[in-house]
Coordinates of C-alpha atoms and ligand atoms in Angstrom, one line a residue:
M22 CA 13.7 20.4 -25.6
I23 CA 13.2 17.5 -27.9
G24 CA 16.2 18.9 -29.7
Y25 CA 18.2 18.5 -26.7
N26 CA 17.2 14.8 -26.1
H27 CA 18.2 14.1 -30.1
T28 CA 21.5 15.6 -29.6
H29 CA 22.2 13.1 -26.6
S30 CA 20.8 10.3 -28.5
E31 CA 22.9 11.0 -31.5
S32 CA 26.1 11.0 -29.7
N33 CA 25.3 7.8 -27.5
R34 CA 24.0 6.2 -30.7
A35 CA 27.5 7.0 -32.4
R36 CA 29.4 5.7 -29.3
L37 CA 27.5 2.4 -29.5
D38 CA 27.8 2.3 -33.3
S39 CA 31.6 2.5 -33.0
I40 CA 31.9 -0.4 -30.3
V41 CA 29.3 -2.6 -32.2
E42 CA 31.3 -2.2 -35.4
E43 CA 34.4 -3.2 -33.5
L44 CA 33.1 -6.0 -31.7
L45 CA 30.0 -7.6 -33.5
P46 CA 31.1 -7.9 -37.2
N47 CA 32.9 -11.1 -36.6
R48 CA 30.9 -12.4 -33.6
K49 CA 27.3 -13.5 -33.3
L50 CA 25.0 -12.1 -30.6
I51 CA 22.4 -14.4 -29.1
I52 CA 19.9 -12.9 -26.5
A53 CA 17.7 -15.1 -24.6
S54 CA 14.6 -14.2 -22.4
N55 CA 11.8 -15.8 -21.3
R56 CA 9.5 -13.4 -23.2
G57 CA 10.1 -12.6 -26.9
P58 CA 9.7 -9.3 -28.5
I59 CA 6.7 -10.3 -30.0
E60 CA 3.6 -12.7 -29.1
Y61 CA 1.4 -14.6 -31.7
Q62 CA -2.4 -14.6 -31.4
W63 CA -4.0 -17.4 -33.6
S64 CA -7.4 -16.7 -34.8
E65 CA -9.3 -19.8 -35.5
D66 CA -11.9 -17.7 -37.4
N67 CA -9.7 -16.5 -40.4
S68 CA -6.9 -19.0 -39.7
S69 CA -4.3 -16.4 -39.2
F70 CA -1.6 -15.1 -36.8
E71 CA -1.4 -11.7 -35.3
A72 CA 1.7 -10.4 -34.1
R73 CA 1.7 -8.2 -30.9
R74 CA 4.4 -6.7 -29.0
G75 CA 5.4 -8.6 -25.9
S76 CA 4.3 -6.8 -22.6
G77 CA 6.5 -5.3 -19.8
G78 CA 9.6 -3.7 -19.1
V79 CA 12.1 -6.4 -20.2
V80 CA 10.8 -6.3 -23.8
T81 CA 10.5 -2.7 -24.0
A82 CA 14.2 -2.4 -23.3
I83 CA 15.8 -5.4 -25.2
S84 CA 13.5 -4.7 -28.0
A85 CA 15.3 -1.0 -28.4
A86 CA 18.8 -2.6 -27.8
S87 CA 18.1 -5.0 -30.6
R88 CA 17.8 -1.9 -33.0
F89 CA 21.5 -1.8 -32.9
T90 CA 22.8 -5.3 -33.1
N91 CA 20.6 -7.6 -35.4
P92 CA 20.9 -10.5 -32.7
V93 CA 19.5 -14.0 -32.7
W94 CA 16.8 -13.9 -30.1
I95 CA 15.7 -17.1 -28.3
A96 CA 12.5 -16.8 -25.9
S97 CA 10.0 -19.2 -24.7
A98 CA 6.7 -19.8 -26.7
M99 CA 4.2 -18.0 -24.3
T100 CA 0.9 -18.3 -26.3
E101 CA -0.7 -20.9 -28.5
G102 CA 0.1 -18.8 -31.4
D103 CA 3.8 -18.9 -30.5
R104 CA 3.6 -22.4 -30.4
K105 CA 2.0 -22.8 -33.7
V106 CA 4.4 -20.4 -35.3
A107 CA 7.1 -22.4 -33.8
A108 CA 5.8 -25.9 -35.2
Q109 CA 5.6 -24.3 -38.7
T110 CA 9.2 -22.7 -38.6
G111 CA 11.0 -25.6 -37.1
V112 CA 14.6 -24.9 -36.6
E113 CA 14.4 -22.0 -38.9
Y114 CA 14.3 -18.4 -37.5
I115 CA 11.5 -15.9 -37.7
D116 CA 13.1 -12.8 -39.6
W117 CA 11.4 -9.8 -37.9
S118 CA 11.8 -6.4 -38.7
Q119 CA 9.9 -3.4 -37.9
G120 CA 11.2 0.1 -38.6
D121 CA 14.9 -0.1 -37.8
Q122 CA 14.5 -3.1 -35.3
R123 CA 15.5 -6.4 -36.8
Y124 CA 16.2 -9.9 -35.0
R125 CA 15.9 -13.6 -35.9
L126 CA 13.8 -14.9 -33.6
K127 CA 13.4 -18.5 -32.3
F128 CA 11.0 -20.0 -29.8
I129 CA 11.6 -22.8 -27.4
T130 CA 8.4 -25.0 -26.6
P131 CA 8.4 -26.6 -23.2
G132 CA 5.7 -29.0 -22.3
K133 CA 2.5 -27.5 -21.1
Q134 CA 2.9 -28.8 -17.5
E135 CA 6.5 -28.1 -17.4
F136 CA 6.0 -24.6 -18.6
K137 CA 3.3 -24.2 -15.8
D138 CA 5.6 -25.1 -13.1
Y139 CA 8.7 -23.1 -14.7
Y140 CA 6.6 -20.1 -15.4
G141 CA 3.6 -20.3 -12.9
V142 CA 5.0 -21.9 -9.7
I143 CA 8.9 -21.2 -9.7
S144 CA 9.6 -17.9 -11.7
N145 CA 6.3 -16.3 -10.5
P146 CA 5.6 -16.3 -7.7
L147 CA 8.5 -18.0 -6.1
L148 CA 11.5 -16.1 -7.2
W149 CA 9.6 -13.0 -8.3
F150 CA 8.1 -12.6 -4.8
L151 CA 11.2 -13.6 -3.1
Q152 CA 13.2 -10.8 -5.0
H153 CA 10.6 -8.2 -4.1
Y154 CA 10.3 -9.2 -0.5
M155 CA 6.9 -10.0 -1.1
W156 CA 6.6 -13.4 1.0
D157 CA 4.6 -13.3 4.2
A158 CA 7.4 -15.2 5.9
P159 CA 5.4 -16.5 8.9
R160 CA 3.0 -18.1 6.5
T161 CA 4.7 -18.3 2.9
P162 CA 6.3 -19.7 0.9
N163 CA 5.9 -23.2 1.7
I164 CA 8.2 -25.2 0.0
T165 CA 6.1 -28.6 -0.5
R166 CA 6.9 -31.7 -2.7
D167 CA 4.9 -29.9 -5.4
T168 CA 7.4 -26.9 -5.3
R169 CA 10.3 -29.4 -5.5
K170 CA 8.6 -31.1 -8.5
A171 CA 8.1 -27.5 -10.0
W172 CA 11.7 -27.0 -9.3
L173 CA 12.7 -29.9 -11.7
S174 CA 10.6 -28.5 -14.3
Y175 CA 12.4 -25.0 -13.8
A176 CA 15.7 -26.8 -14.3
R177 CA 14.5 -28.6 -17.3
V178 CA 13.1 -25.6 -19.3
N179 CA 16.4 -23.8 -18.5
A180 CA 18.2 -26.9 -19.8
R181 CA 16.1 -26.5 -23.0
M182 CA 16.9 -22.8 -23.3
A183 CA 20.7 -23.7 -22.8
E184 CA 20.5 -26.4 -25.6
A185 CA 18.9 -24.1 -27.9
I186 CA 21.6 -21.5 -27.4
A187 CA 24.4 -23.9 -27.6
D188 CA 22.9 -25.4 -30.8
E189 CA 22.7 -21.7 -32.2
V190 CA 26.5 -21.2 -31.1
A191 CA 27.4 -24.4 -33.0
R192 CA 25.7 -23.3 -36.1
G193 CA 28.3 -20.6 -37.1
Q194 CA 32.1 -20.7 -36.9
Q195 CA 32.1 -17.2 -35.2
E196 CA 32.8 -16.5 -31.7
T197 CA 29.4 -15.6 -29.8
I198 CA 28.3 -13.4 -27.0
V199 CA 25.3 -14.8 -25.1
M200 CA 23.3 -12.3 -23.2
L201 CA 20.7 -14.0 -20.9
H202 CA 17.8 -12.1 -19.1
D203 CA 16.2 -12.3 -15.8
Y204 CA 15.0 -14.6 -13.2
H205 CA 13.7 -17.3 -15.5
L206 CA 16.9 -18.3 -16.8
Y207 CA 19.0 -18.5 -13.6
L208 CA 20.2 -22.2 -14.5
C209 CA 21.3 -21.5 -18.0
P210 CA 24.7 -20.0 -17.4
G211 CA 25.9 -23.3 -15.4
I212 CA 24.7 -25.5 -18.1
L213 CA 26.1 -23.3 -20.9
R214 CA 29.6 -23.3 -19.2
D215 CA 29.8 -26.9 -19.2
R216 CA 28.8 -27.1 -22.8
L217 CA 30.6 -24.1 -24.4
S218 CA 34.1 -23.2 -25.0
R219 CA 35.8 -20.5 -23.2
E220 CA 35.7 -18.3 -26.0
T221 CA 32.0 -18.0 -25.6
L222 CA 31.0 -15.0 -23.4
I223 CA 28.2 -15.3 -21.1
T224 CA 26.5 -12.3 -19.4
H225 CA 23.4 -12.3 -17.6
F226 CA 21.5 -9.1 -16.9
I227 CA 19.0 -9.3 -13.7
H228 CA 16.0 -6.7 -14.3
I229 CA 14.6 -7.2 -10.8
P230 CA 16.0 -6.3 -7.5
W231 CA 18.4 -8.7 -5.6
T232 CA 17.4 -9.0 -1.8
G233 CA 19.8 -9.5 1.1
P234 CA 21.2 -12.9 2.0
G235 CA 18.8 -13.3 5.1
Y236 CA 15.7 -13.2 2.6
W237 CA 17.1 -15.8 0.3
G238 CA 17.2 -18.1 3.4
L239 CA 13.5 -18.6 2.7
L240 CA 14.7 -20.8 -0.3
P241 CA 16.0 -24.2 0.4
A242 CA 19.7 -24.4 0.5
E243 CA 19.8 -26.9 -2.8
F244 CA 17.7 -24.5 -4.9
R245 CA 19.7 -21.1 -4.0
E246 CA 23.2 -22.9 -4.2
Q247 CA 22.0 -24.1 -7.8
I248 CA 21.2 -20.3 -8.5
F249 CA 24.1 -18.7 -7.2
S250 CA 26.7 -21.2 -8.5
S251 CA 25.0 -21.1 -12.1
L252 CA 25.3 -17.2 -12.2
C253 CA 28.7 -17.3 -10.9
C254 CA 29.5 -19.2 -14.1
C255 CA 28.8 -16.0 -16.2
D256 CA 31.5 -13.7 -17.2
I257 CA 29.6 -10.6 -16.4
L258 CA 26.6 -10.5 -14.2
G259 CA 24.7 -7.2 -14.5
F260 CA 22.4 -5.6 -12.0
Q261 CA 20.1 -2.4 -12.2
T262 CA 21.8 -0.7 -9.0
A263 CA 24.7 -0.6 -6.9
L264 CA 22.5 -1.8 -4.0
Y265 CA 21.6 -5.2 -5.8
A266 CA 24.9 -5.6 -7.0
R267 CA 26.1 -5.4 -3.2
N268 CA 23.5 -7.5 -2.3
F269 CA 24.5 -10.2 -4.9
L270 CA 28.1 -10.0 -3.5
A271 CA 26.8 -10.5 0.3
T272 CA 24.6 -13.2 -0.7
C273 CA 27.5 -15.3 -2.4
A274 CA 29.8 -14.6 0.7
E275 CA 27.0 -15.8 3.2
L276 CA 25.3 -18.6 1.4
L277 CA 27.4 -20.0 -1.2
P278 CA 30.0 -22.3 0.2
G279 CA 33.5 -22.1 -1.3
A280 CA 32.6 -18.8 -2.9
I281 CA 35.7 -16.4 -2.9
V282 CA 34.2 -12.9 -2.8
D283 CA 36.3 -9.7 -3.5
T284 CA 34.0 -6.9 -2.7
E285 CA 36.7 -4.2 -3.9
A286 CA 36.8 -5.7 -7.2
A287 CA 33.1 -6.8 -7.3
T288 CA 34.1 -10.3 -8.4
V289 CA 33.1 -14.0 -7.3
T290 CA 35.4 -16.9 -7.9
T291 CA 34.2 -20.3 -7.8
G292 CA 35.7 -23.4 -9.1
G293 CA 38.5 -21.3 -10.5
H294 CA 36.1 -19.1 -12.6
T295 CA 35.6 -15.5 -11.7
V296 CA 32.4 -13.4 -12.6
R297 CA 32.5 -9.7 -12.6
V298 CA 29.4 -8.1 -10.8
R299 CA 28.6 -4.9 -12.7
V300 CA 25.8 -2.3 -12.6
Y301 CA 24.0 -1.3 -15.9
P302 CA 20.9 0.8 -15.0
I303 CA 18.4 0.0 -17.7
S304 CA 16.8 2.9 -19.8
I305 CA 14.8 3.7 -22.8
D306 CA 15.2 4.4 -26.4
V307 CA 14.7 8.2 -26.2
S308 CA 14.7 9.1 -29.8
A309 CA 12.1 6.3 -30.8
L310 CA 9.9 7.0 -28.0
I311 CA 9.8 10.8 -28.9
E312 CA 8.9 9.7 -32.5
L313 CA 6.1 7.4 -30.9
A314 CA 4.8 10.2 -28.8
E315 CA 4.6 12.4 -31.8
S316 CA 2.6 10.0 -34.0
V317 CA -0.9 10.3 -35.1
E318 CA -2.0 7.2 -33.0
V319 CA -0.7 8.8 -29.8
R320 CA -2.0 12.4 -30.7
E321 CA -5.3 10.9 -31.1
H322 CA -5.4 9.2 -27.7
R323 CA -3.9 12.4 -26.1
Q324 CA -6.9 14.1 -27.6
R325 CA -9.4 11.9 -26.1
L326 CA -7.8 11.6 -22.8
R327 CA -7.7 15.5 -22.5
A328 CA -11.2 15.3 -21.8
R329 CA -10.7 13.1 -18.9
C330 CA -8.2 15.3 -17.2
G331 CA -9.0 17.7 -14.2
D332 CA -7.5 21.1 -13.6
H333 CA -4.7 19.0 -12.1
T334 CA -3.8 15.4 -13.2
I335 CA -2.1 12.8 -11.5
V336 CA -1.2 9.7 -13.6
R337 CA 0.1 6.2 -12.8
I338 CA 1.1 3.5 -15.3
D339 CA 1.6 -0.1 -14.1
R340 CA 1.3 -3.7 -14.8
V341 CA -1.3 -5.1 -12.1
E342 CA 1.4 -6.2 -9.9
P343 CA 1.3 -6.2 -6.0
S344 CA 5.0 -4.8 -6.1
K345 CA 3.7 -1.6 -7.7
N346 CA 1.9 -0.7 -4.7
I347 CA -1.2 0.7 -6.3
V348 CA -3.6 0.4 -3.5
R349 CA -1.4 2.4 -1.3
G350 CA -1.1 5.1 -4.2
F351 CA -4.8 5.3 -4.0
Q352 CA -4.8 5.6 -0.3
A353 CA -2.3 8.6 -0.4
F354 CA -4.6 10.2 -2.9
E355 CA -7.7 9.7 -0.5
Q356 CA -5.6 11.4 2.4
L357 CA -4.8 14.3 0.0
L358 CA -8.5 14.6 -0.7
E359 CA -9.4 14.5 3.0
D360 CA -6.4 16.8 4.2
Y361 CA -6.7 19.3 1.2
P362 CA -10.5 19.8 0.6
E363 CA -9.7 22.3 -2.0
Y364 CA -8.5 19.8 -4.5
R365 CA -12.2 18.0 -4.6
G366 CA -13.7 18.6 -8.0
R367 CA -10.4 19.9 -9.4
V368 CA -7.8 16.9 -9.3
K369 CA -8.3 14.0 -11.4
F370 CA -6.3 10.7 -10.8
L371 CA -5.9 8.6 -14.2
A372 CA -4.6 5.1 -13.5
F373 CA -3.6 2.9 -16.4
L374 CA -3.3 -0.7 -15.5
V375 CA -2.1 -3.4 -17.5
P376 CA -3.5 -6.9 -16.5
S377 CA -0.7 -9.2 -15.5
R378 CA 0.0 -12.9 -14.5
L379 CA -3.7 -13.4 -14.1
S380 CA -3.3 -17.3 -13.6
V381 CA -1.4 -16.5 -10.4
E382 CA -3.9 -16.2 -7.4
E383 CA -2.2 -13.3 -5.8
Y384 CA -2.6 -11.2 -8.9
K385 CA -6.4 -12.0 -9.4
K386 CA -6.7 -11.0 -5.8
Y387 CA -4.8 -7.9 -6.3
I388 CA -6.8 -6.6 -9.2
E389 CA -10.1 -7.0 -7.1
E390 CA -8.4 -5.1 -4.3
I391 CA -7.5 -2.2 -6.7
M392 CA -11.2 -2.1 -7.9
V393 CA -12.3 -1.9 -4.4
S394 CA -10.0 0.8 -3.3
A395 CA -10.7 3.1 -6.3
G396 CA -14.6 2.3 -6.0
W397 CA -14.3 3.2 -2.4
I398 CA -12.6 6.6 -3.0
N399 CA -14.9 7.3 -5.8
T400 CA -18.0 6.7 -3.7
R401 CA -16.8 8.9 -0.9
F402 CA -15.8 11.9 -3.0
S403 CA -17.7 11.9 -6.4
D404 CA -20.1 14.8 -6.4
G405 CA -22.2 13.8 -9.5
T406 CA -20.0 15.5 -12.1
W407 CA -16.5 14.9 -10.6
Q408 CA -15.0 11.4 -10.1
P409 CA -11.6 11.4 -8.6
I410 CA -10.2 8.2 -9.9
E411 CA -10.6 6.7 -13.2
L412 CA -9.1 3.3 -14.2
F413 CA -8.1 2.3 -17.7
V414 CA -7.6 -1.4 -17.5
G415 CA -6.0 -3.1 -20.7
E416 CA -3.0 -3.5 -22.9
N417 CA -2.6 0.1 -24.7
Y418 CA 0.9 1.1 -25.1
P419 CA 0.4 4.1 -27.3
R420 CA -2.4 5.3 -24.9
A421 CA 0.0 4.8 -21.9
I422 CA 2.3 7.1 -23.7
A423 CA -0.2 9.7 -24.5
A424 CA -1.0 9.7 -20.7
M425 CA 2.6 10.3 -19.8
Q426 CA 2.6 13.5 -21.9
L427 CA -0.5 14.8 -19.9
Y428 CA 0.3 14.4 -16.4
D429 CA 0.9 17.3 -13.8
V430 CA 2.2 14.5 -11.5
L431 CA 3.3 11.1 -12.2
L432 CA 3.1 8.6 -9.1
V433 CA 5.8 5.8 -9.3
N434 CA 5.4 4.2 -5.5
P435 CA 6.7 0.7 -6.1
L436 CA 7.6 -1.0 -2.9
I437 CA 10.5 -2.2 -4.6
D438 CA 11.3 -2.3 -8.3
G439 CA 14.5 -3.3 -10.5
M440 CA 14.3 0.0 -12.3
N441 CA 10.9 1.2 -13.4
L442 CA 10.9 2.3 -16.9
V443 CA 7.7 4.5 -16.7
A444 CA 9.5 6.8 -14.6
K445 CA 12.1 7.3 -17.5
E446 CA 9.6 7.4 -20.4
G447 CA 7.4 10.0 -18.4
A448 CA 10.2 12.4 -17.8
T449 CA 11.2 12.1 -21.5
V450 CA 7.7 12.8 -23.2
N451 CA 5.7 14.8 -20.5
Q452 CA 4.6 18.0 -22.2
K453 CA 3.5 19.9 -18.9
N454 CA 6.8 20.1 -16.9
G455 CA 5.2 17.6 -14.8
V456 CA 6.5 16.4 -11.4
I457 CA 7.4 12.7 -10.5
V458 CA 6.6 11.3 -7.1
L459 CA 9.0 8.6 -6.9
S460 CA 9.5 5.8 -4.4
E461 CA 12.8 5.2 -2.8
G462 CA 12.2 1.5 -3.4
A463 CA 12.5 1.9 -7.3
G464 CA 15.6 1.2 -8.8
A465 CA 15.2 4.6 -10.7
A466 CA 15.5 6.6 -7.7
E467 CA 19.2 5.9 -7.5
Q468 CA 19.8 7.8 -10.8
L469 CA 16.5 10.0 -10.8
G470 CA 16.0 10.9 -7.3
E471 CA 17.6 14.3 -7.3
G472 CA 15.0 15.4 -9.9
A473 CA 12.0 13.9 -8.4
L474 CA 10.1 13.9 -4.9
V475 CA 11.1 10.9 -3.3
V476 CA 8.8 8.9 -0.9
S477 CA 9.0 6.0 1.2
P478 CA 6.5 3.5 -0.3
A479 CA 4.6 2.4 2.8
D480 CA 4.3 6.1 4.2
I481 CA 0.8 7.2 3.0
I482 CA 0.8 10.5 4.7
G483 CA 4.4 11.4 3.3
T484 CA 3.3 10.2 -0.3
A485 CA 0.0 12.4 0.2
E486 CA 2.1 15.4 1.3
A487 CA 4.7 14.7 -1.6
L488 CA 1.3 14.8 -4.2
H489 CA 0.3 18.1 -2.4
K490 CA 3.9 19.5 -2.9
A491 CA 3.9 18.6 -6.5
L492 CA 0.6 20.1 -7.3
E493 CA 1.6 23.2 -5.7
M494 CA 5.0 23.5 -7.1
S495 CA 6.0 26.9 -8.7
L496 CA 6.5 26.7 -12.4
E497 CA 10.2 27.5 -12.1
D498 CA 10.7 24.7 -9.8
R499 CA 8.9 22.1 -12.0
L500 CA 10.7 23.3 -14.9
R501 CA 14.0 23.1 -13.2
L502 CA 13.4 19.3 -12.0
A503 CA 11.7 18.4 -15.3
E504 CA 14.7 19.4 -17.4
W505 CA 17.1 17.8 -15.0
L506 CA 15.2 14.5 -15.4
R507 CA 15.1 14.9 -19.3
K508 CA 18.8 15.4 -19.3
S509 CA 19.5 12.6 -16.8
V510 CA 17.4 10.0 -18.7
A511 CA 18.9 11.2 -22.3
E512 CA 22.3 11.0 -21.2
E513 CA 22.0 7.5 -20.1
D514 CA 19.7 6.0 -22.5
I515 CA 19.3 2.5 -23.9
A516 CA 22.1 3.0 -26.3
M517 CA 24.4 3.6 -23.3
W518 CA 23.2 0.7 -21.2
L519 CA 24.3 -1.6 -24.2
Y520 CA 27.5 0.4 -24.8
H521 CA 28.5 -0.1 -21.0
Q522 CA 28.1 -3.6 -21.5
L523 CA 29.9 -4.1 -24.7
E524 CA 32.7 -1.8 -23.0
D525 CA 33.1 -4.3 -20.3
I526 CA 32.7 -7.2 -22.8
R527 CA 35.5 -5.6 -24.9
G528 CA 37.6 -5.3 -21.6
I529 CA 37.5 -9.1 -21.1
I530 CA 37.8 -10.7 -24.7
G531 CA 41.3 -12.1 -24.7
K532 CA 41.8 -11.4 -21.1
P533 CA 41.0 -14.0 -18.3
A534 CA 39.3 -12.3 -15.5
S535 CA 41.6 -11.8 -12.4
P536 CA 40.3 -10.3 -9.3
A537 CA 43.5 -8.9 -8.1
S538 CA 44.1 -6.8 -11.2
E539 CA 40.9 -5.5 -12.0
S540 CA 38.7 -3.3 -9.8
V541 CA 35.3 -1.7 -10.6
G542 CA 37.2 1.7 -10.9
D543 CA 38.3 0.3 -14.2
H544 CA 35.1 0.7 -15.6
D545 CA 34.4 4.1 -14.4
A546 CA 33.5 5.2 -17.9
S547 CA 30.1 4.2 -16.6
P548 CA 29.6 6.1 -13.2
A549 CA 27.0 3.7 -12.4
N550 CA 29.3 1.0 -12.1
D551 CA 30.7 2.3 -9.0
L552 CA 29.4 0.2 -6.2
D553 CA 30.1 2.7 -3.6
E554 CA 27.9 5.1 -5.1
K555 CA 25.3 6.3 -2.8
S556 CA 22.9 3.3 -1.9
S557 CA 19.4 3.4 -3.2
A558 CA 17.9 6.4 -1.6
Q559 CA 16.9 4.0 -0.2
A560 CA -13.8 2.8 -9.5
Q561 CA -16.6 2.8 -10.3
A562 CA -16.1 3.8 -13.9
V563 CA -13.6 1.7 -15.7
A564 CA -12.8 3.1 -19.0
T565 CA -11.0 0.3 -21.0
D566 CA -10.8 -0.3 -24.8
S567 CA -9.6 -3.6 -24.6
A568 CA -10.5 -5.4 -21.2
V569 CA -13.1 -4.7 -18.6
V570 CA -12.3 -6.3 -15.3
Ligands
GDG629 C1 10.6 -5.4 -15.3 C2 11.1 -4.7 -14.1 C3 12.3 -2.8 -15.0 C4 2.7 0.7 -20.4 N1 1.5 0.4 -20.7 C5 1.5 -0.7 -21.6 C6 2.8 -1.0 -21.7 N2 3.7 -0.2 -20.9 C7 5.0 -0.3 -20.7 C8 5.6 0.7 -19.9 C9 6.9 0.5 -19.8 C10 6.8 -1.1 -19.7 O1 5.5 -1.4 -20.0 C11 6.7 -1.5 -18.0 O2 8.0 -1.4 -17.6 P1 8.8 -1.1 -16.1 O3 10.0 -1.1 -16.1 O4 7.9 0.1 -15.6 O5 8.0 -2.5 -15.2 P2 8.0 -4.1 -15.4 O6 7.0 -4.7 -16.4 O7 7.7 -4.7 -14.0 O8 9.4 -4.4 -15.8 C12 11.5 -3.2 -13.9 C13 12.0 -3.6 -16.3 O9 11.8 -4.8 -16.2 C14 13.3 -3.4 -17.2 O10 14.4 -3.9 -16.9 O11 12.6 -1.6 -15.2 O12 11.7 -2.9 -12.7 O13 10.0 -5.0 -13.0 O14 7.9 0.5 -20.8 O15 5.5 2.1 -20.7 N3 3.4 -2.0 -22.7 C15 2.5 -2.8 -23.3 N4 0.9 -2.4 -23.2 C16 0.8 -1.3 -22.3 O16 -0.6 -1.2 -22.3 N5 2.7 -3.7 -24.2

């Protein structure tokens, strides 16, 4: 099986290499994202820095893509360590290489209050909650004077990022491709378009869902119009799924005055400039992941975790994030134990939870709710020797990969999720032909639904039944689904994610966008680019080796 994945990885890599060879030798590539690929922790005790992998799916994906291109990567300083490193390096790059991953990293250092407003008020929660349908609309959000003040900080940090990018563009004589990432940097394209020549190509990839126009109405018109009109200054705007891309087009048609939306061609024209709206489902670096899964470190975690498994093992791995729907996942498990008592004593649910955004009140509350829910189920069903749920709280990526190898069932039940890389990682490394129970709200369902048991995320009974079905599935059916998933992920790995973007960039270079002459069908080398494709189908004991909550 592993050999099979390698074959795909090699041919995908070869396709990517050839387009990189063609496009990038004479062009500079700049990647910009809020979080950088590494974070520095400063230790006062021994006056030294420790570099740690940045957390979350955006870092997983872009780091993998940077294996192929040696980009300049500009990010915000997130930790005190990052700030100190930035102060020491000044205008120079941090040259980073690990294995075959190489990039030249630069931090921008917004003021502390400015960063708090940009990150902790506007990006998370305002935009994140908005784009995950997480506001409780009769009560929240409340756009107050403070929110408006924070919005100005959001704009200022975007301006700082745009300035750093523009300086970097000016530093060389080469043509440049700027790839922006995610909701923290929505206002960058507009500023860059004013500052840079037309030769500089700007793309923006949005890692999270794009909600329908009705929900965007929760934002004041001035905020949302700034966001939409800035994004329309890109050459290409990338989304995870066809549904999110369609939502963007509908949003511009409804809420952006003067926008000309061509849904056939999937373009929006504003002020004489046309942005192409495209779909690039993000993925994983299959061969690097398999290598990691075979490492000594992961093997040791696997051995330790085996002792925690039951006759059947359900696993989930998430940031502690309300949109991941962790509590309902536990409630579905509780329902399973209630409806099928034969599982008691035999099934274990191992939940690996990475603390996230603990400065945001809702996240602090959510981790408490998780503890209470797991504790309640454990109290209800534990029999002295067997405890149904075990929580592993803390940052430990190798341990998470080990857990993915051991599941009989992987529960991925977010309310809504841009993609969800855990589903793709699990499908790739699992050693037990395990079954994935997958929410139709995860972007991954658009691609992987056929190889998983798809559930509606609020449906506790339906999720419990899917867990039951997965646990009872014949080996033959498990094998068939697991193989289908492995193949699907391997065919569209991270190299292909980048390849499809570079292919579209190649199509634009030297050719101004024209809504009339170009249709989405022109890009059908990537089946994912067809917007008419089917829409998204649509503790008591806390084990931790780093943080106890
Ligand atoms: C956002 C979007 C989209 C797991 N444990 C640890 C750890 N992980 C890794 C996982 C996976 C990544 O973190 C999480 O990625 P997801 O995609 O599941 O979720 P988000 O963080 O919400 O990512 C999402 C993604 O961006 C990419 O576009 O798919 O929809 O919300 O790779 O294995 N990472 C670290 N420590 C751990 O303990 N550092």
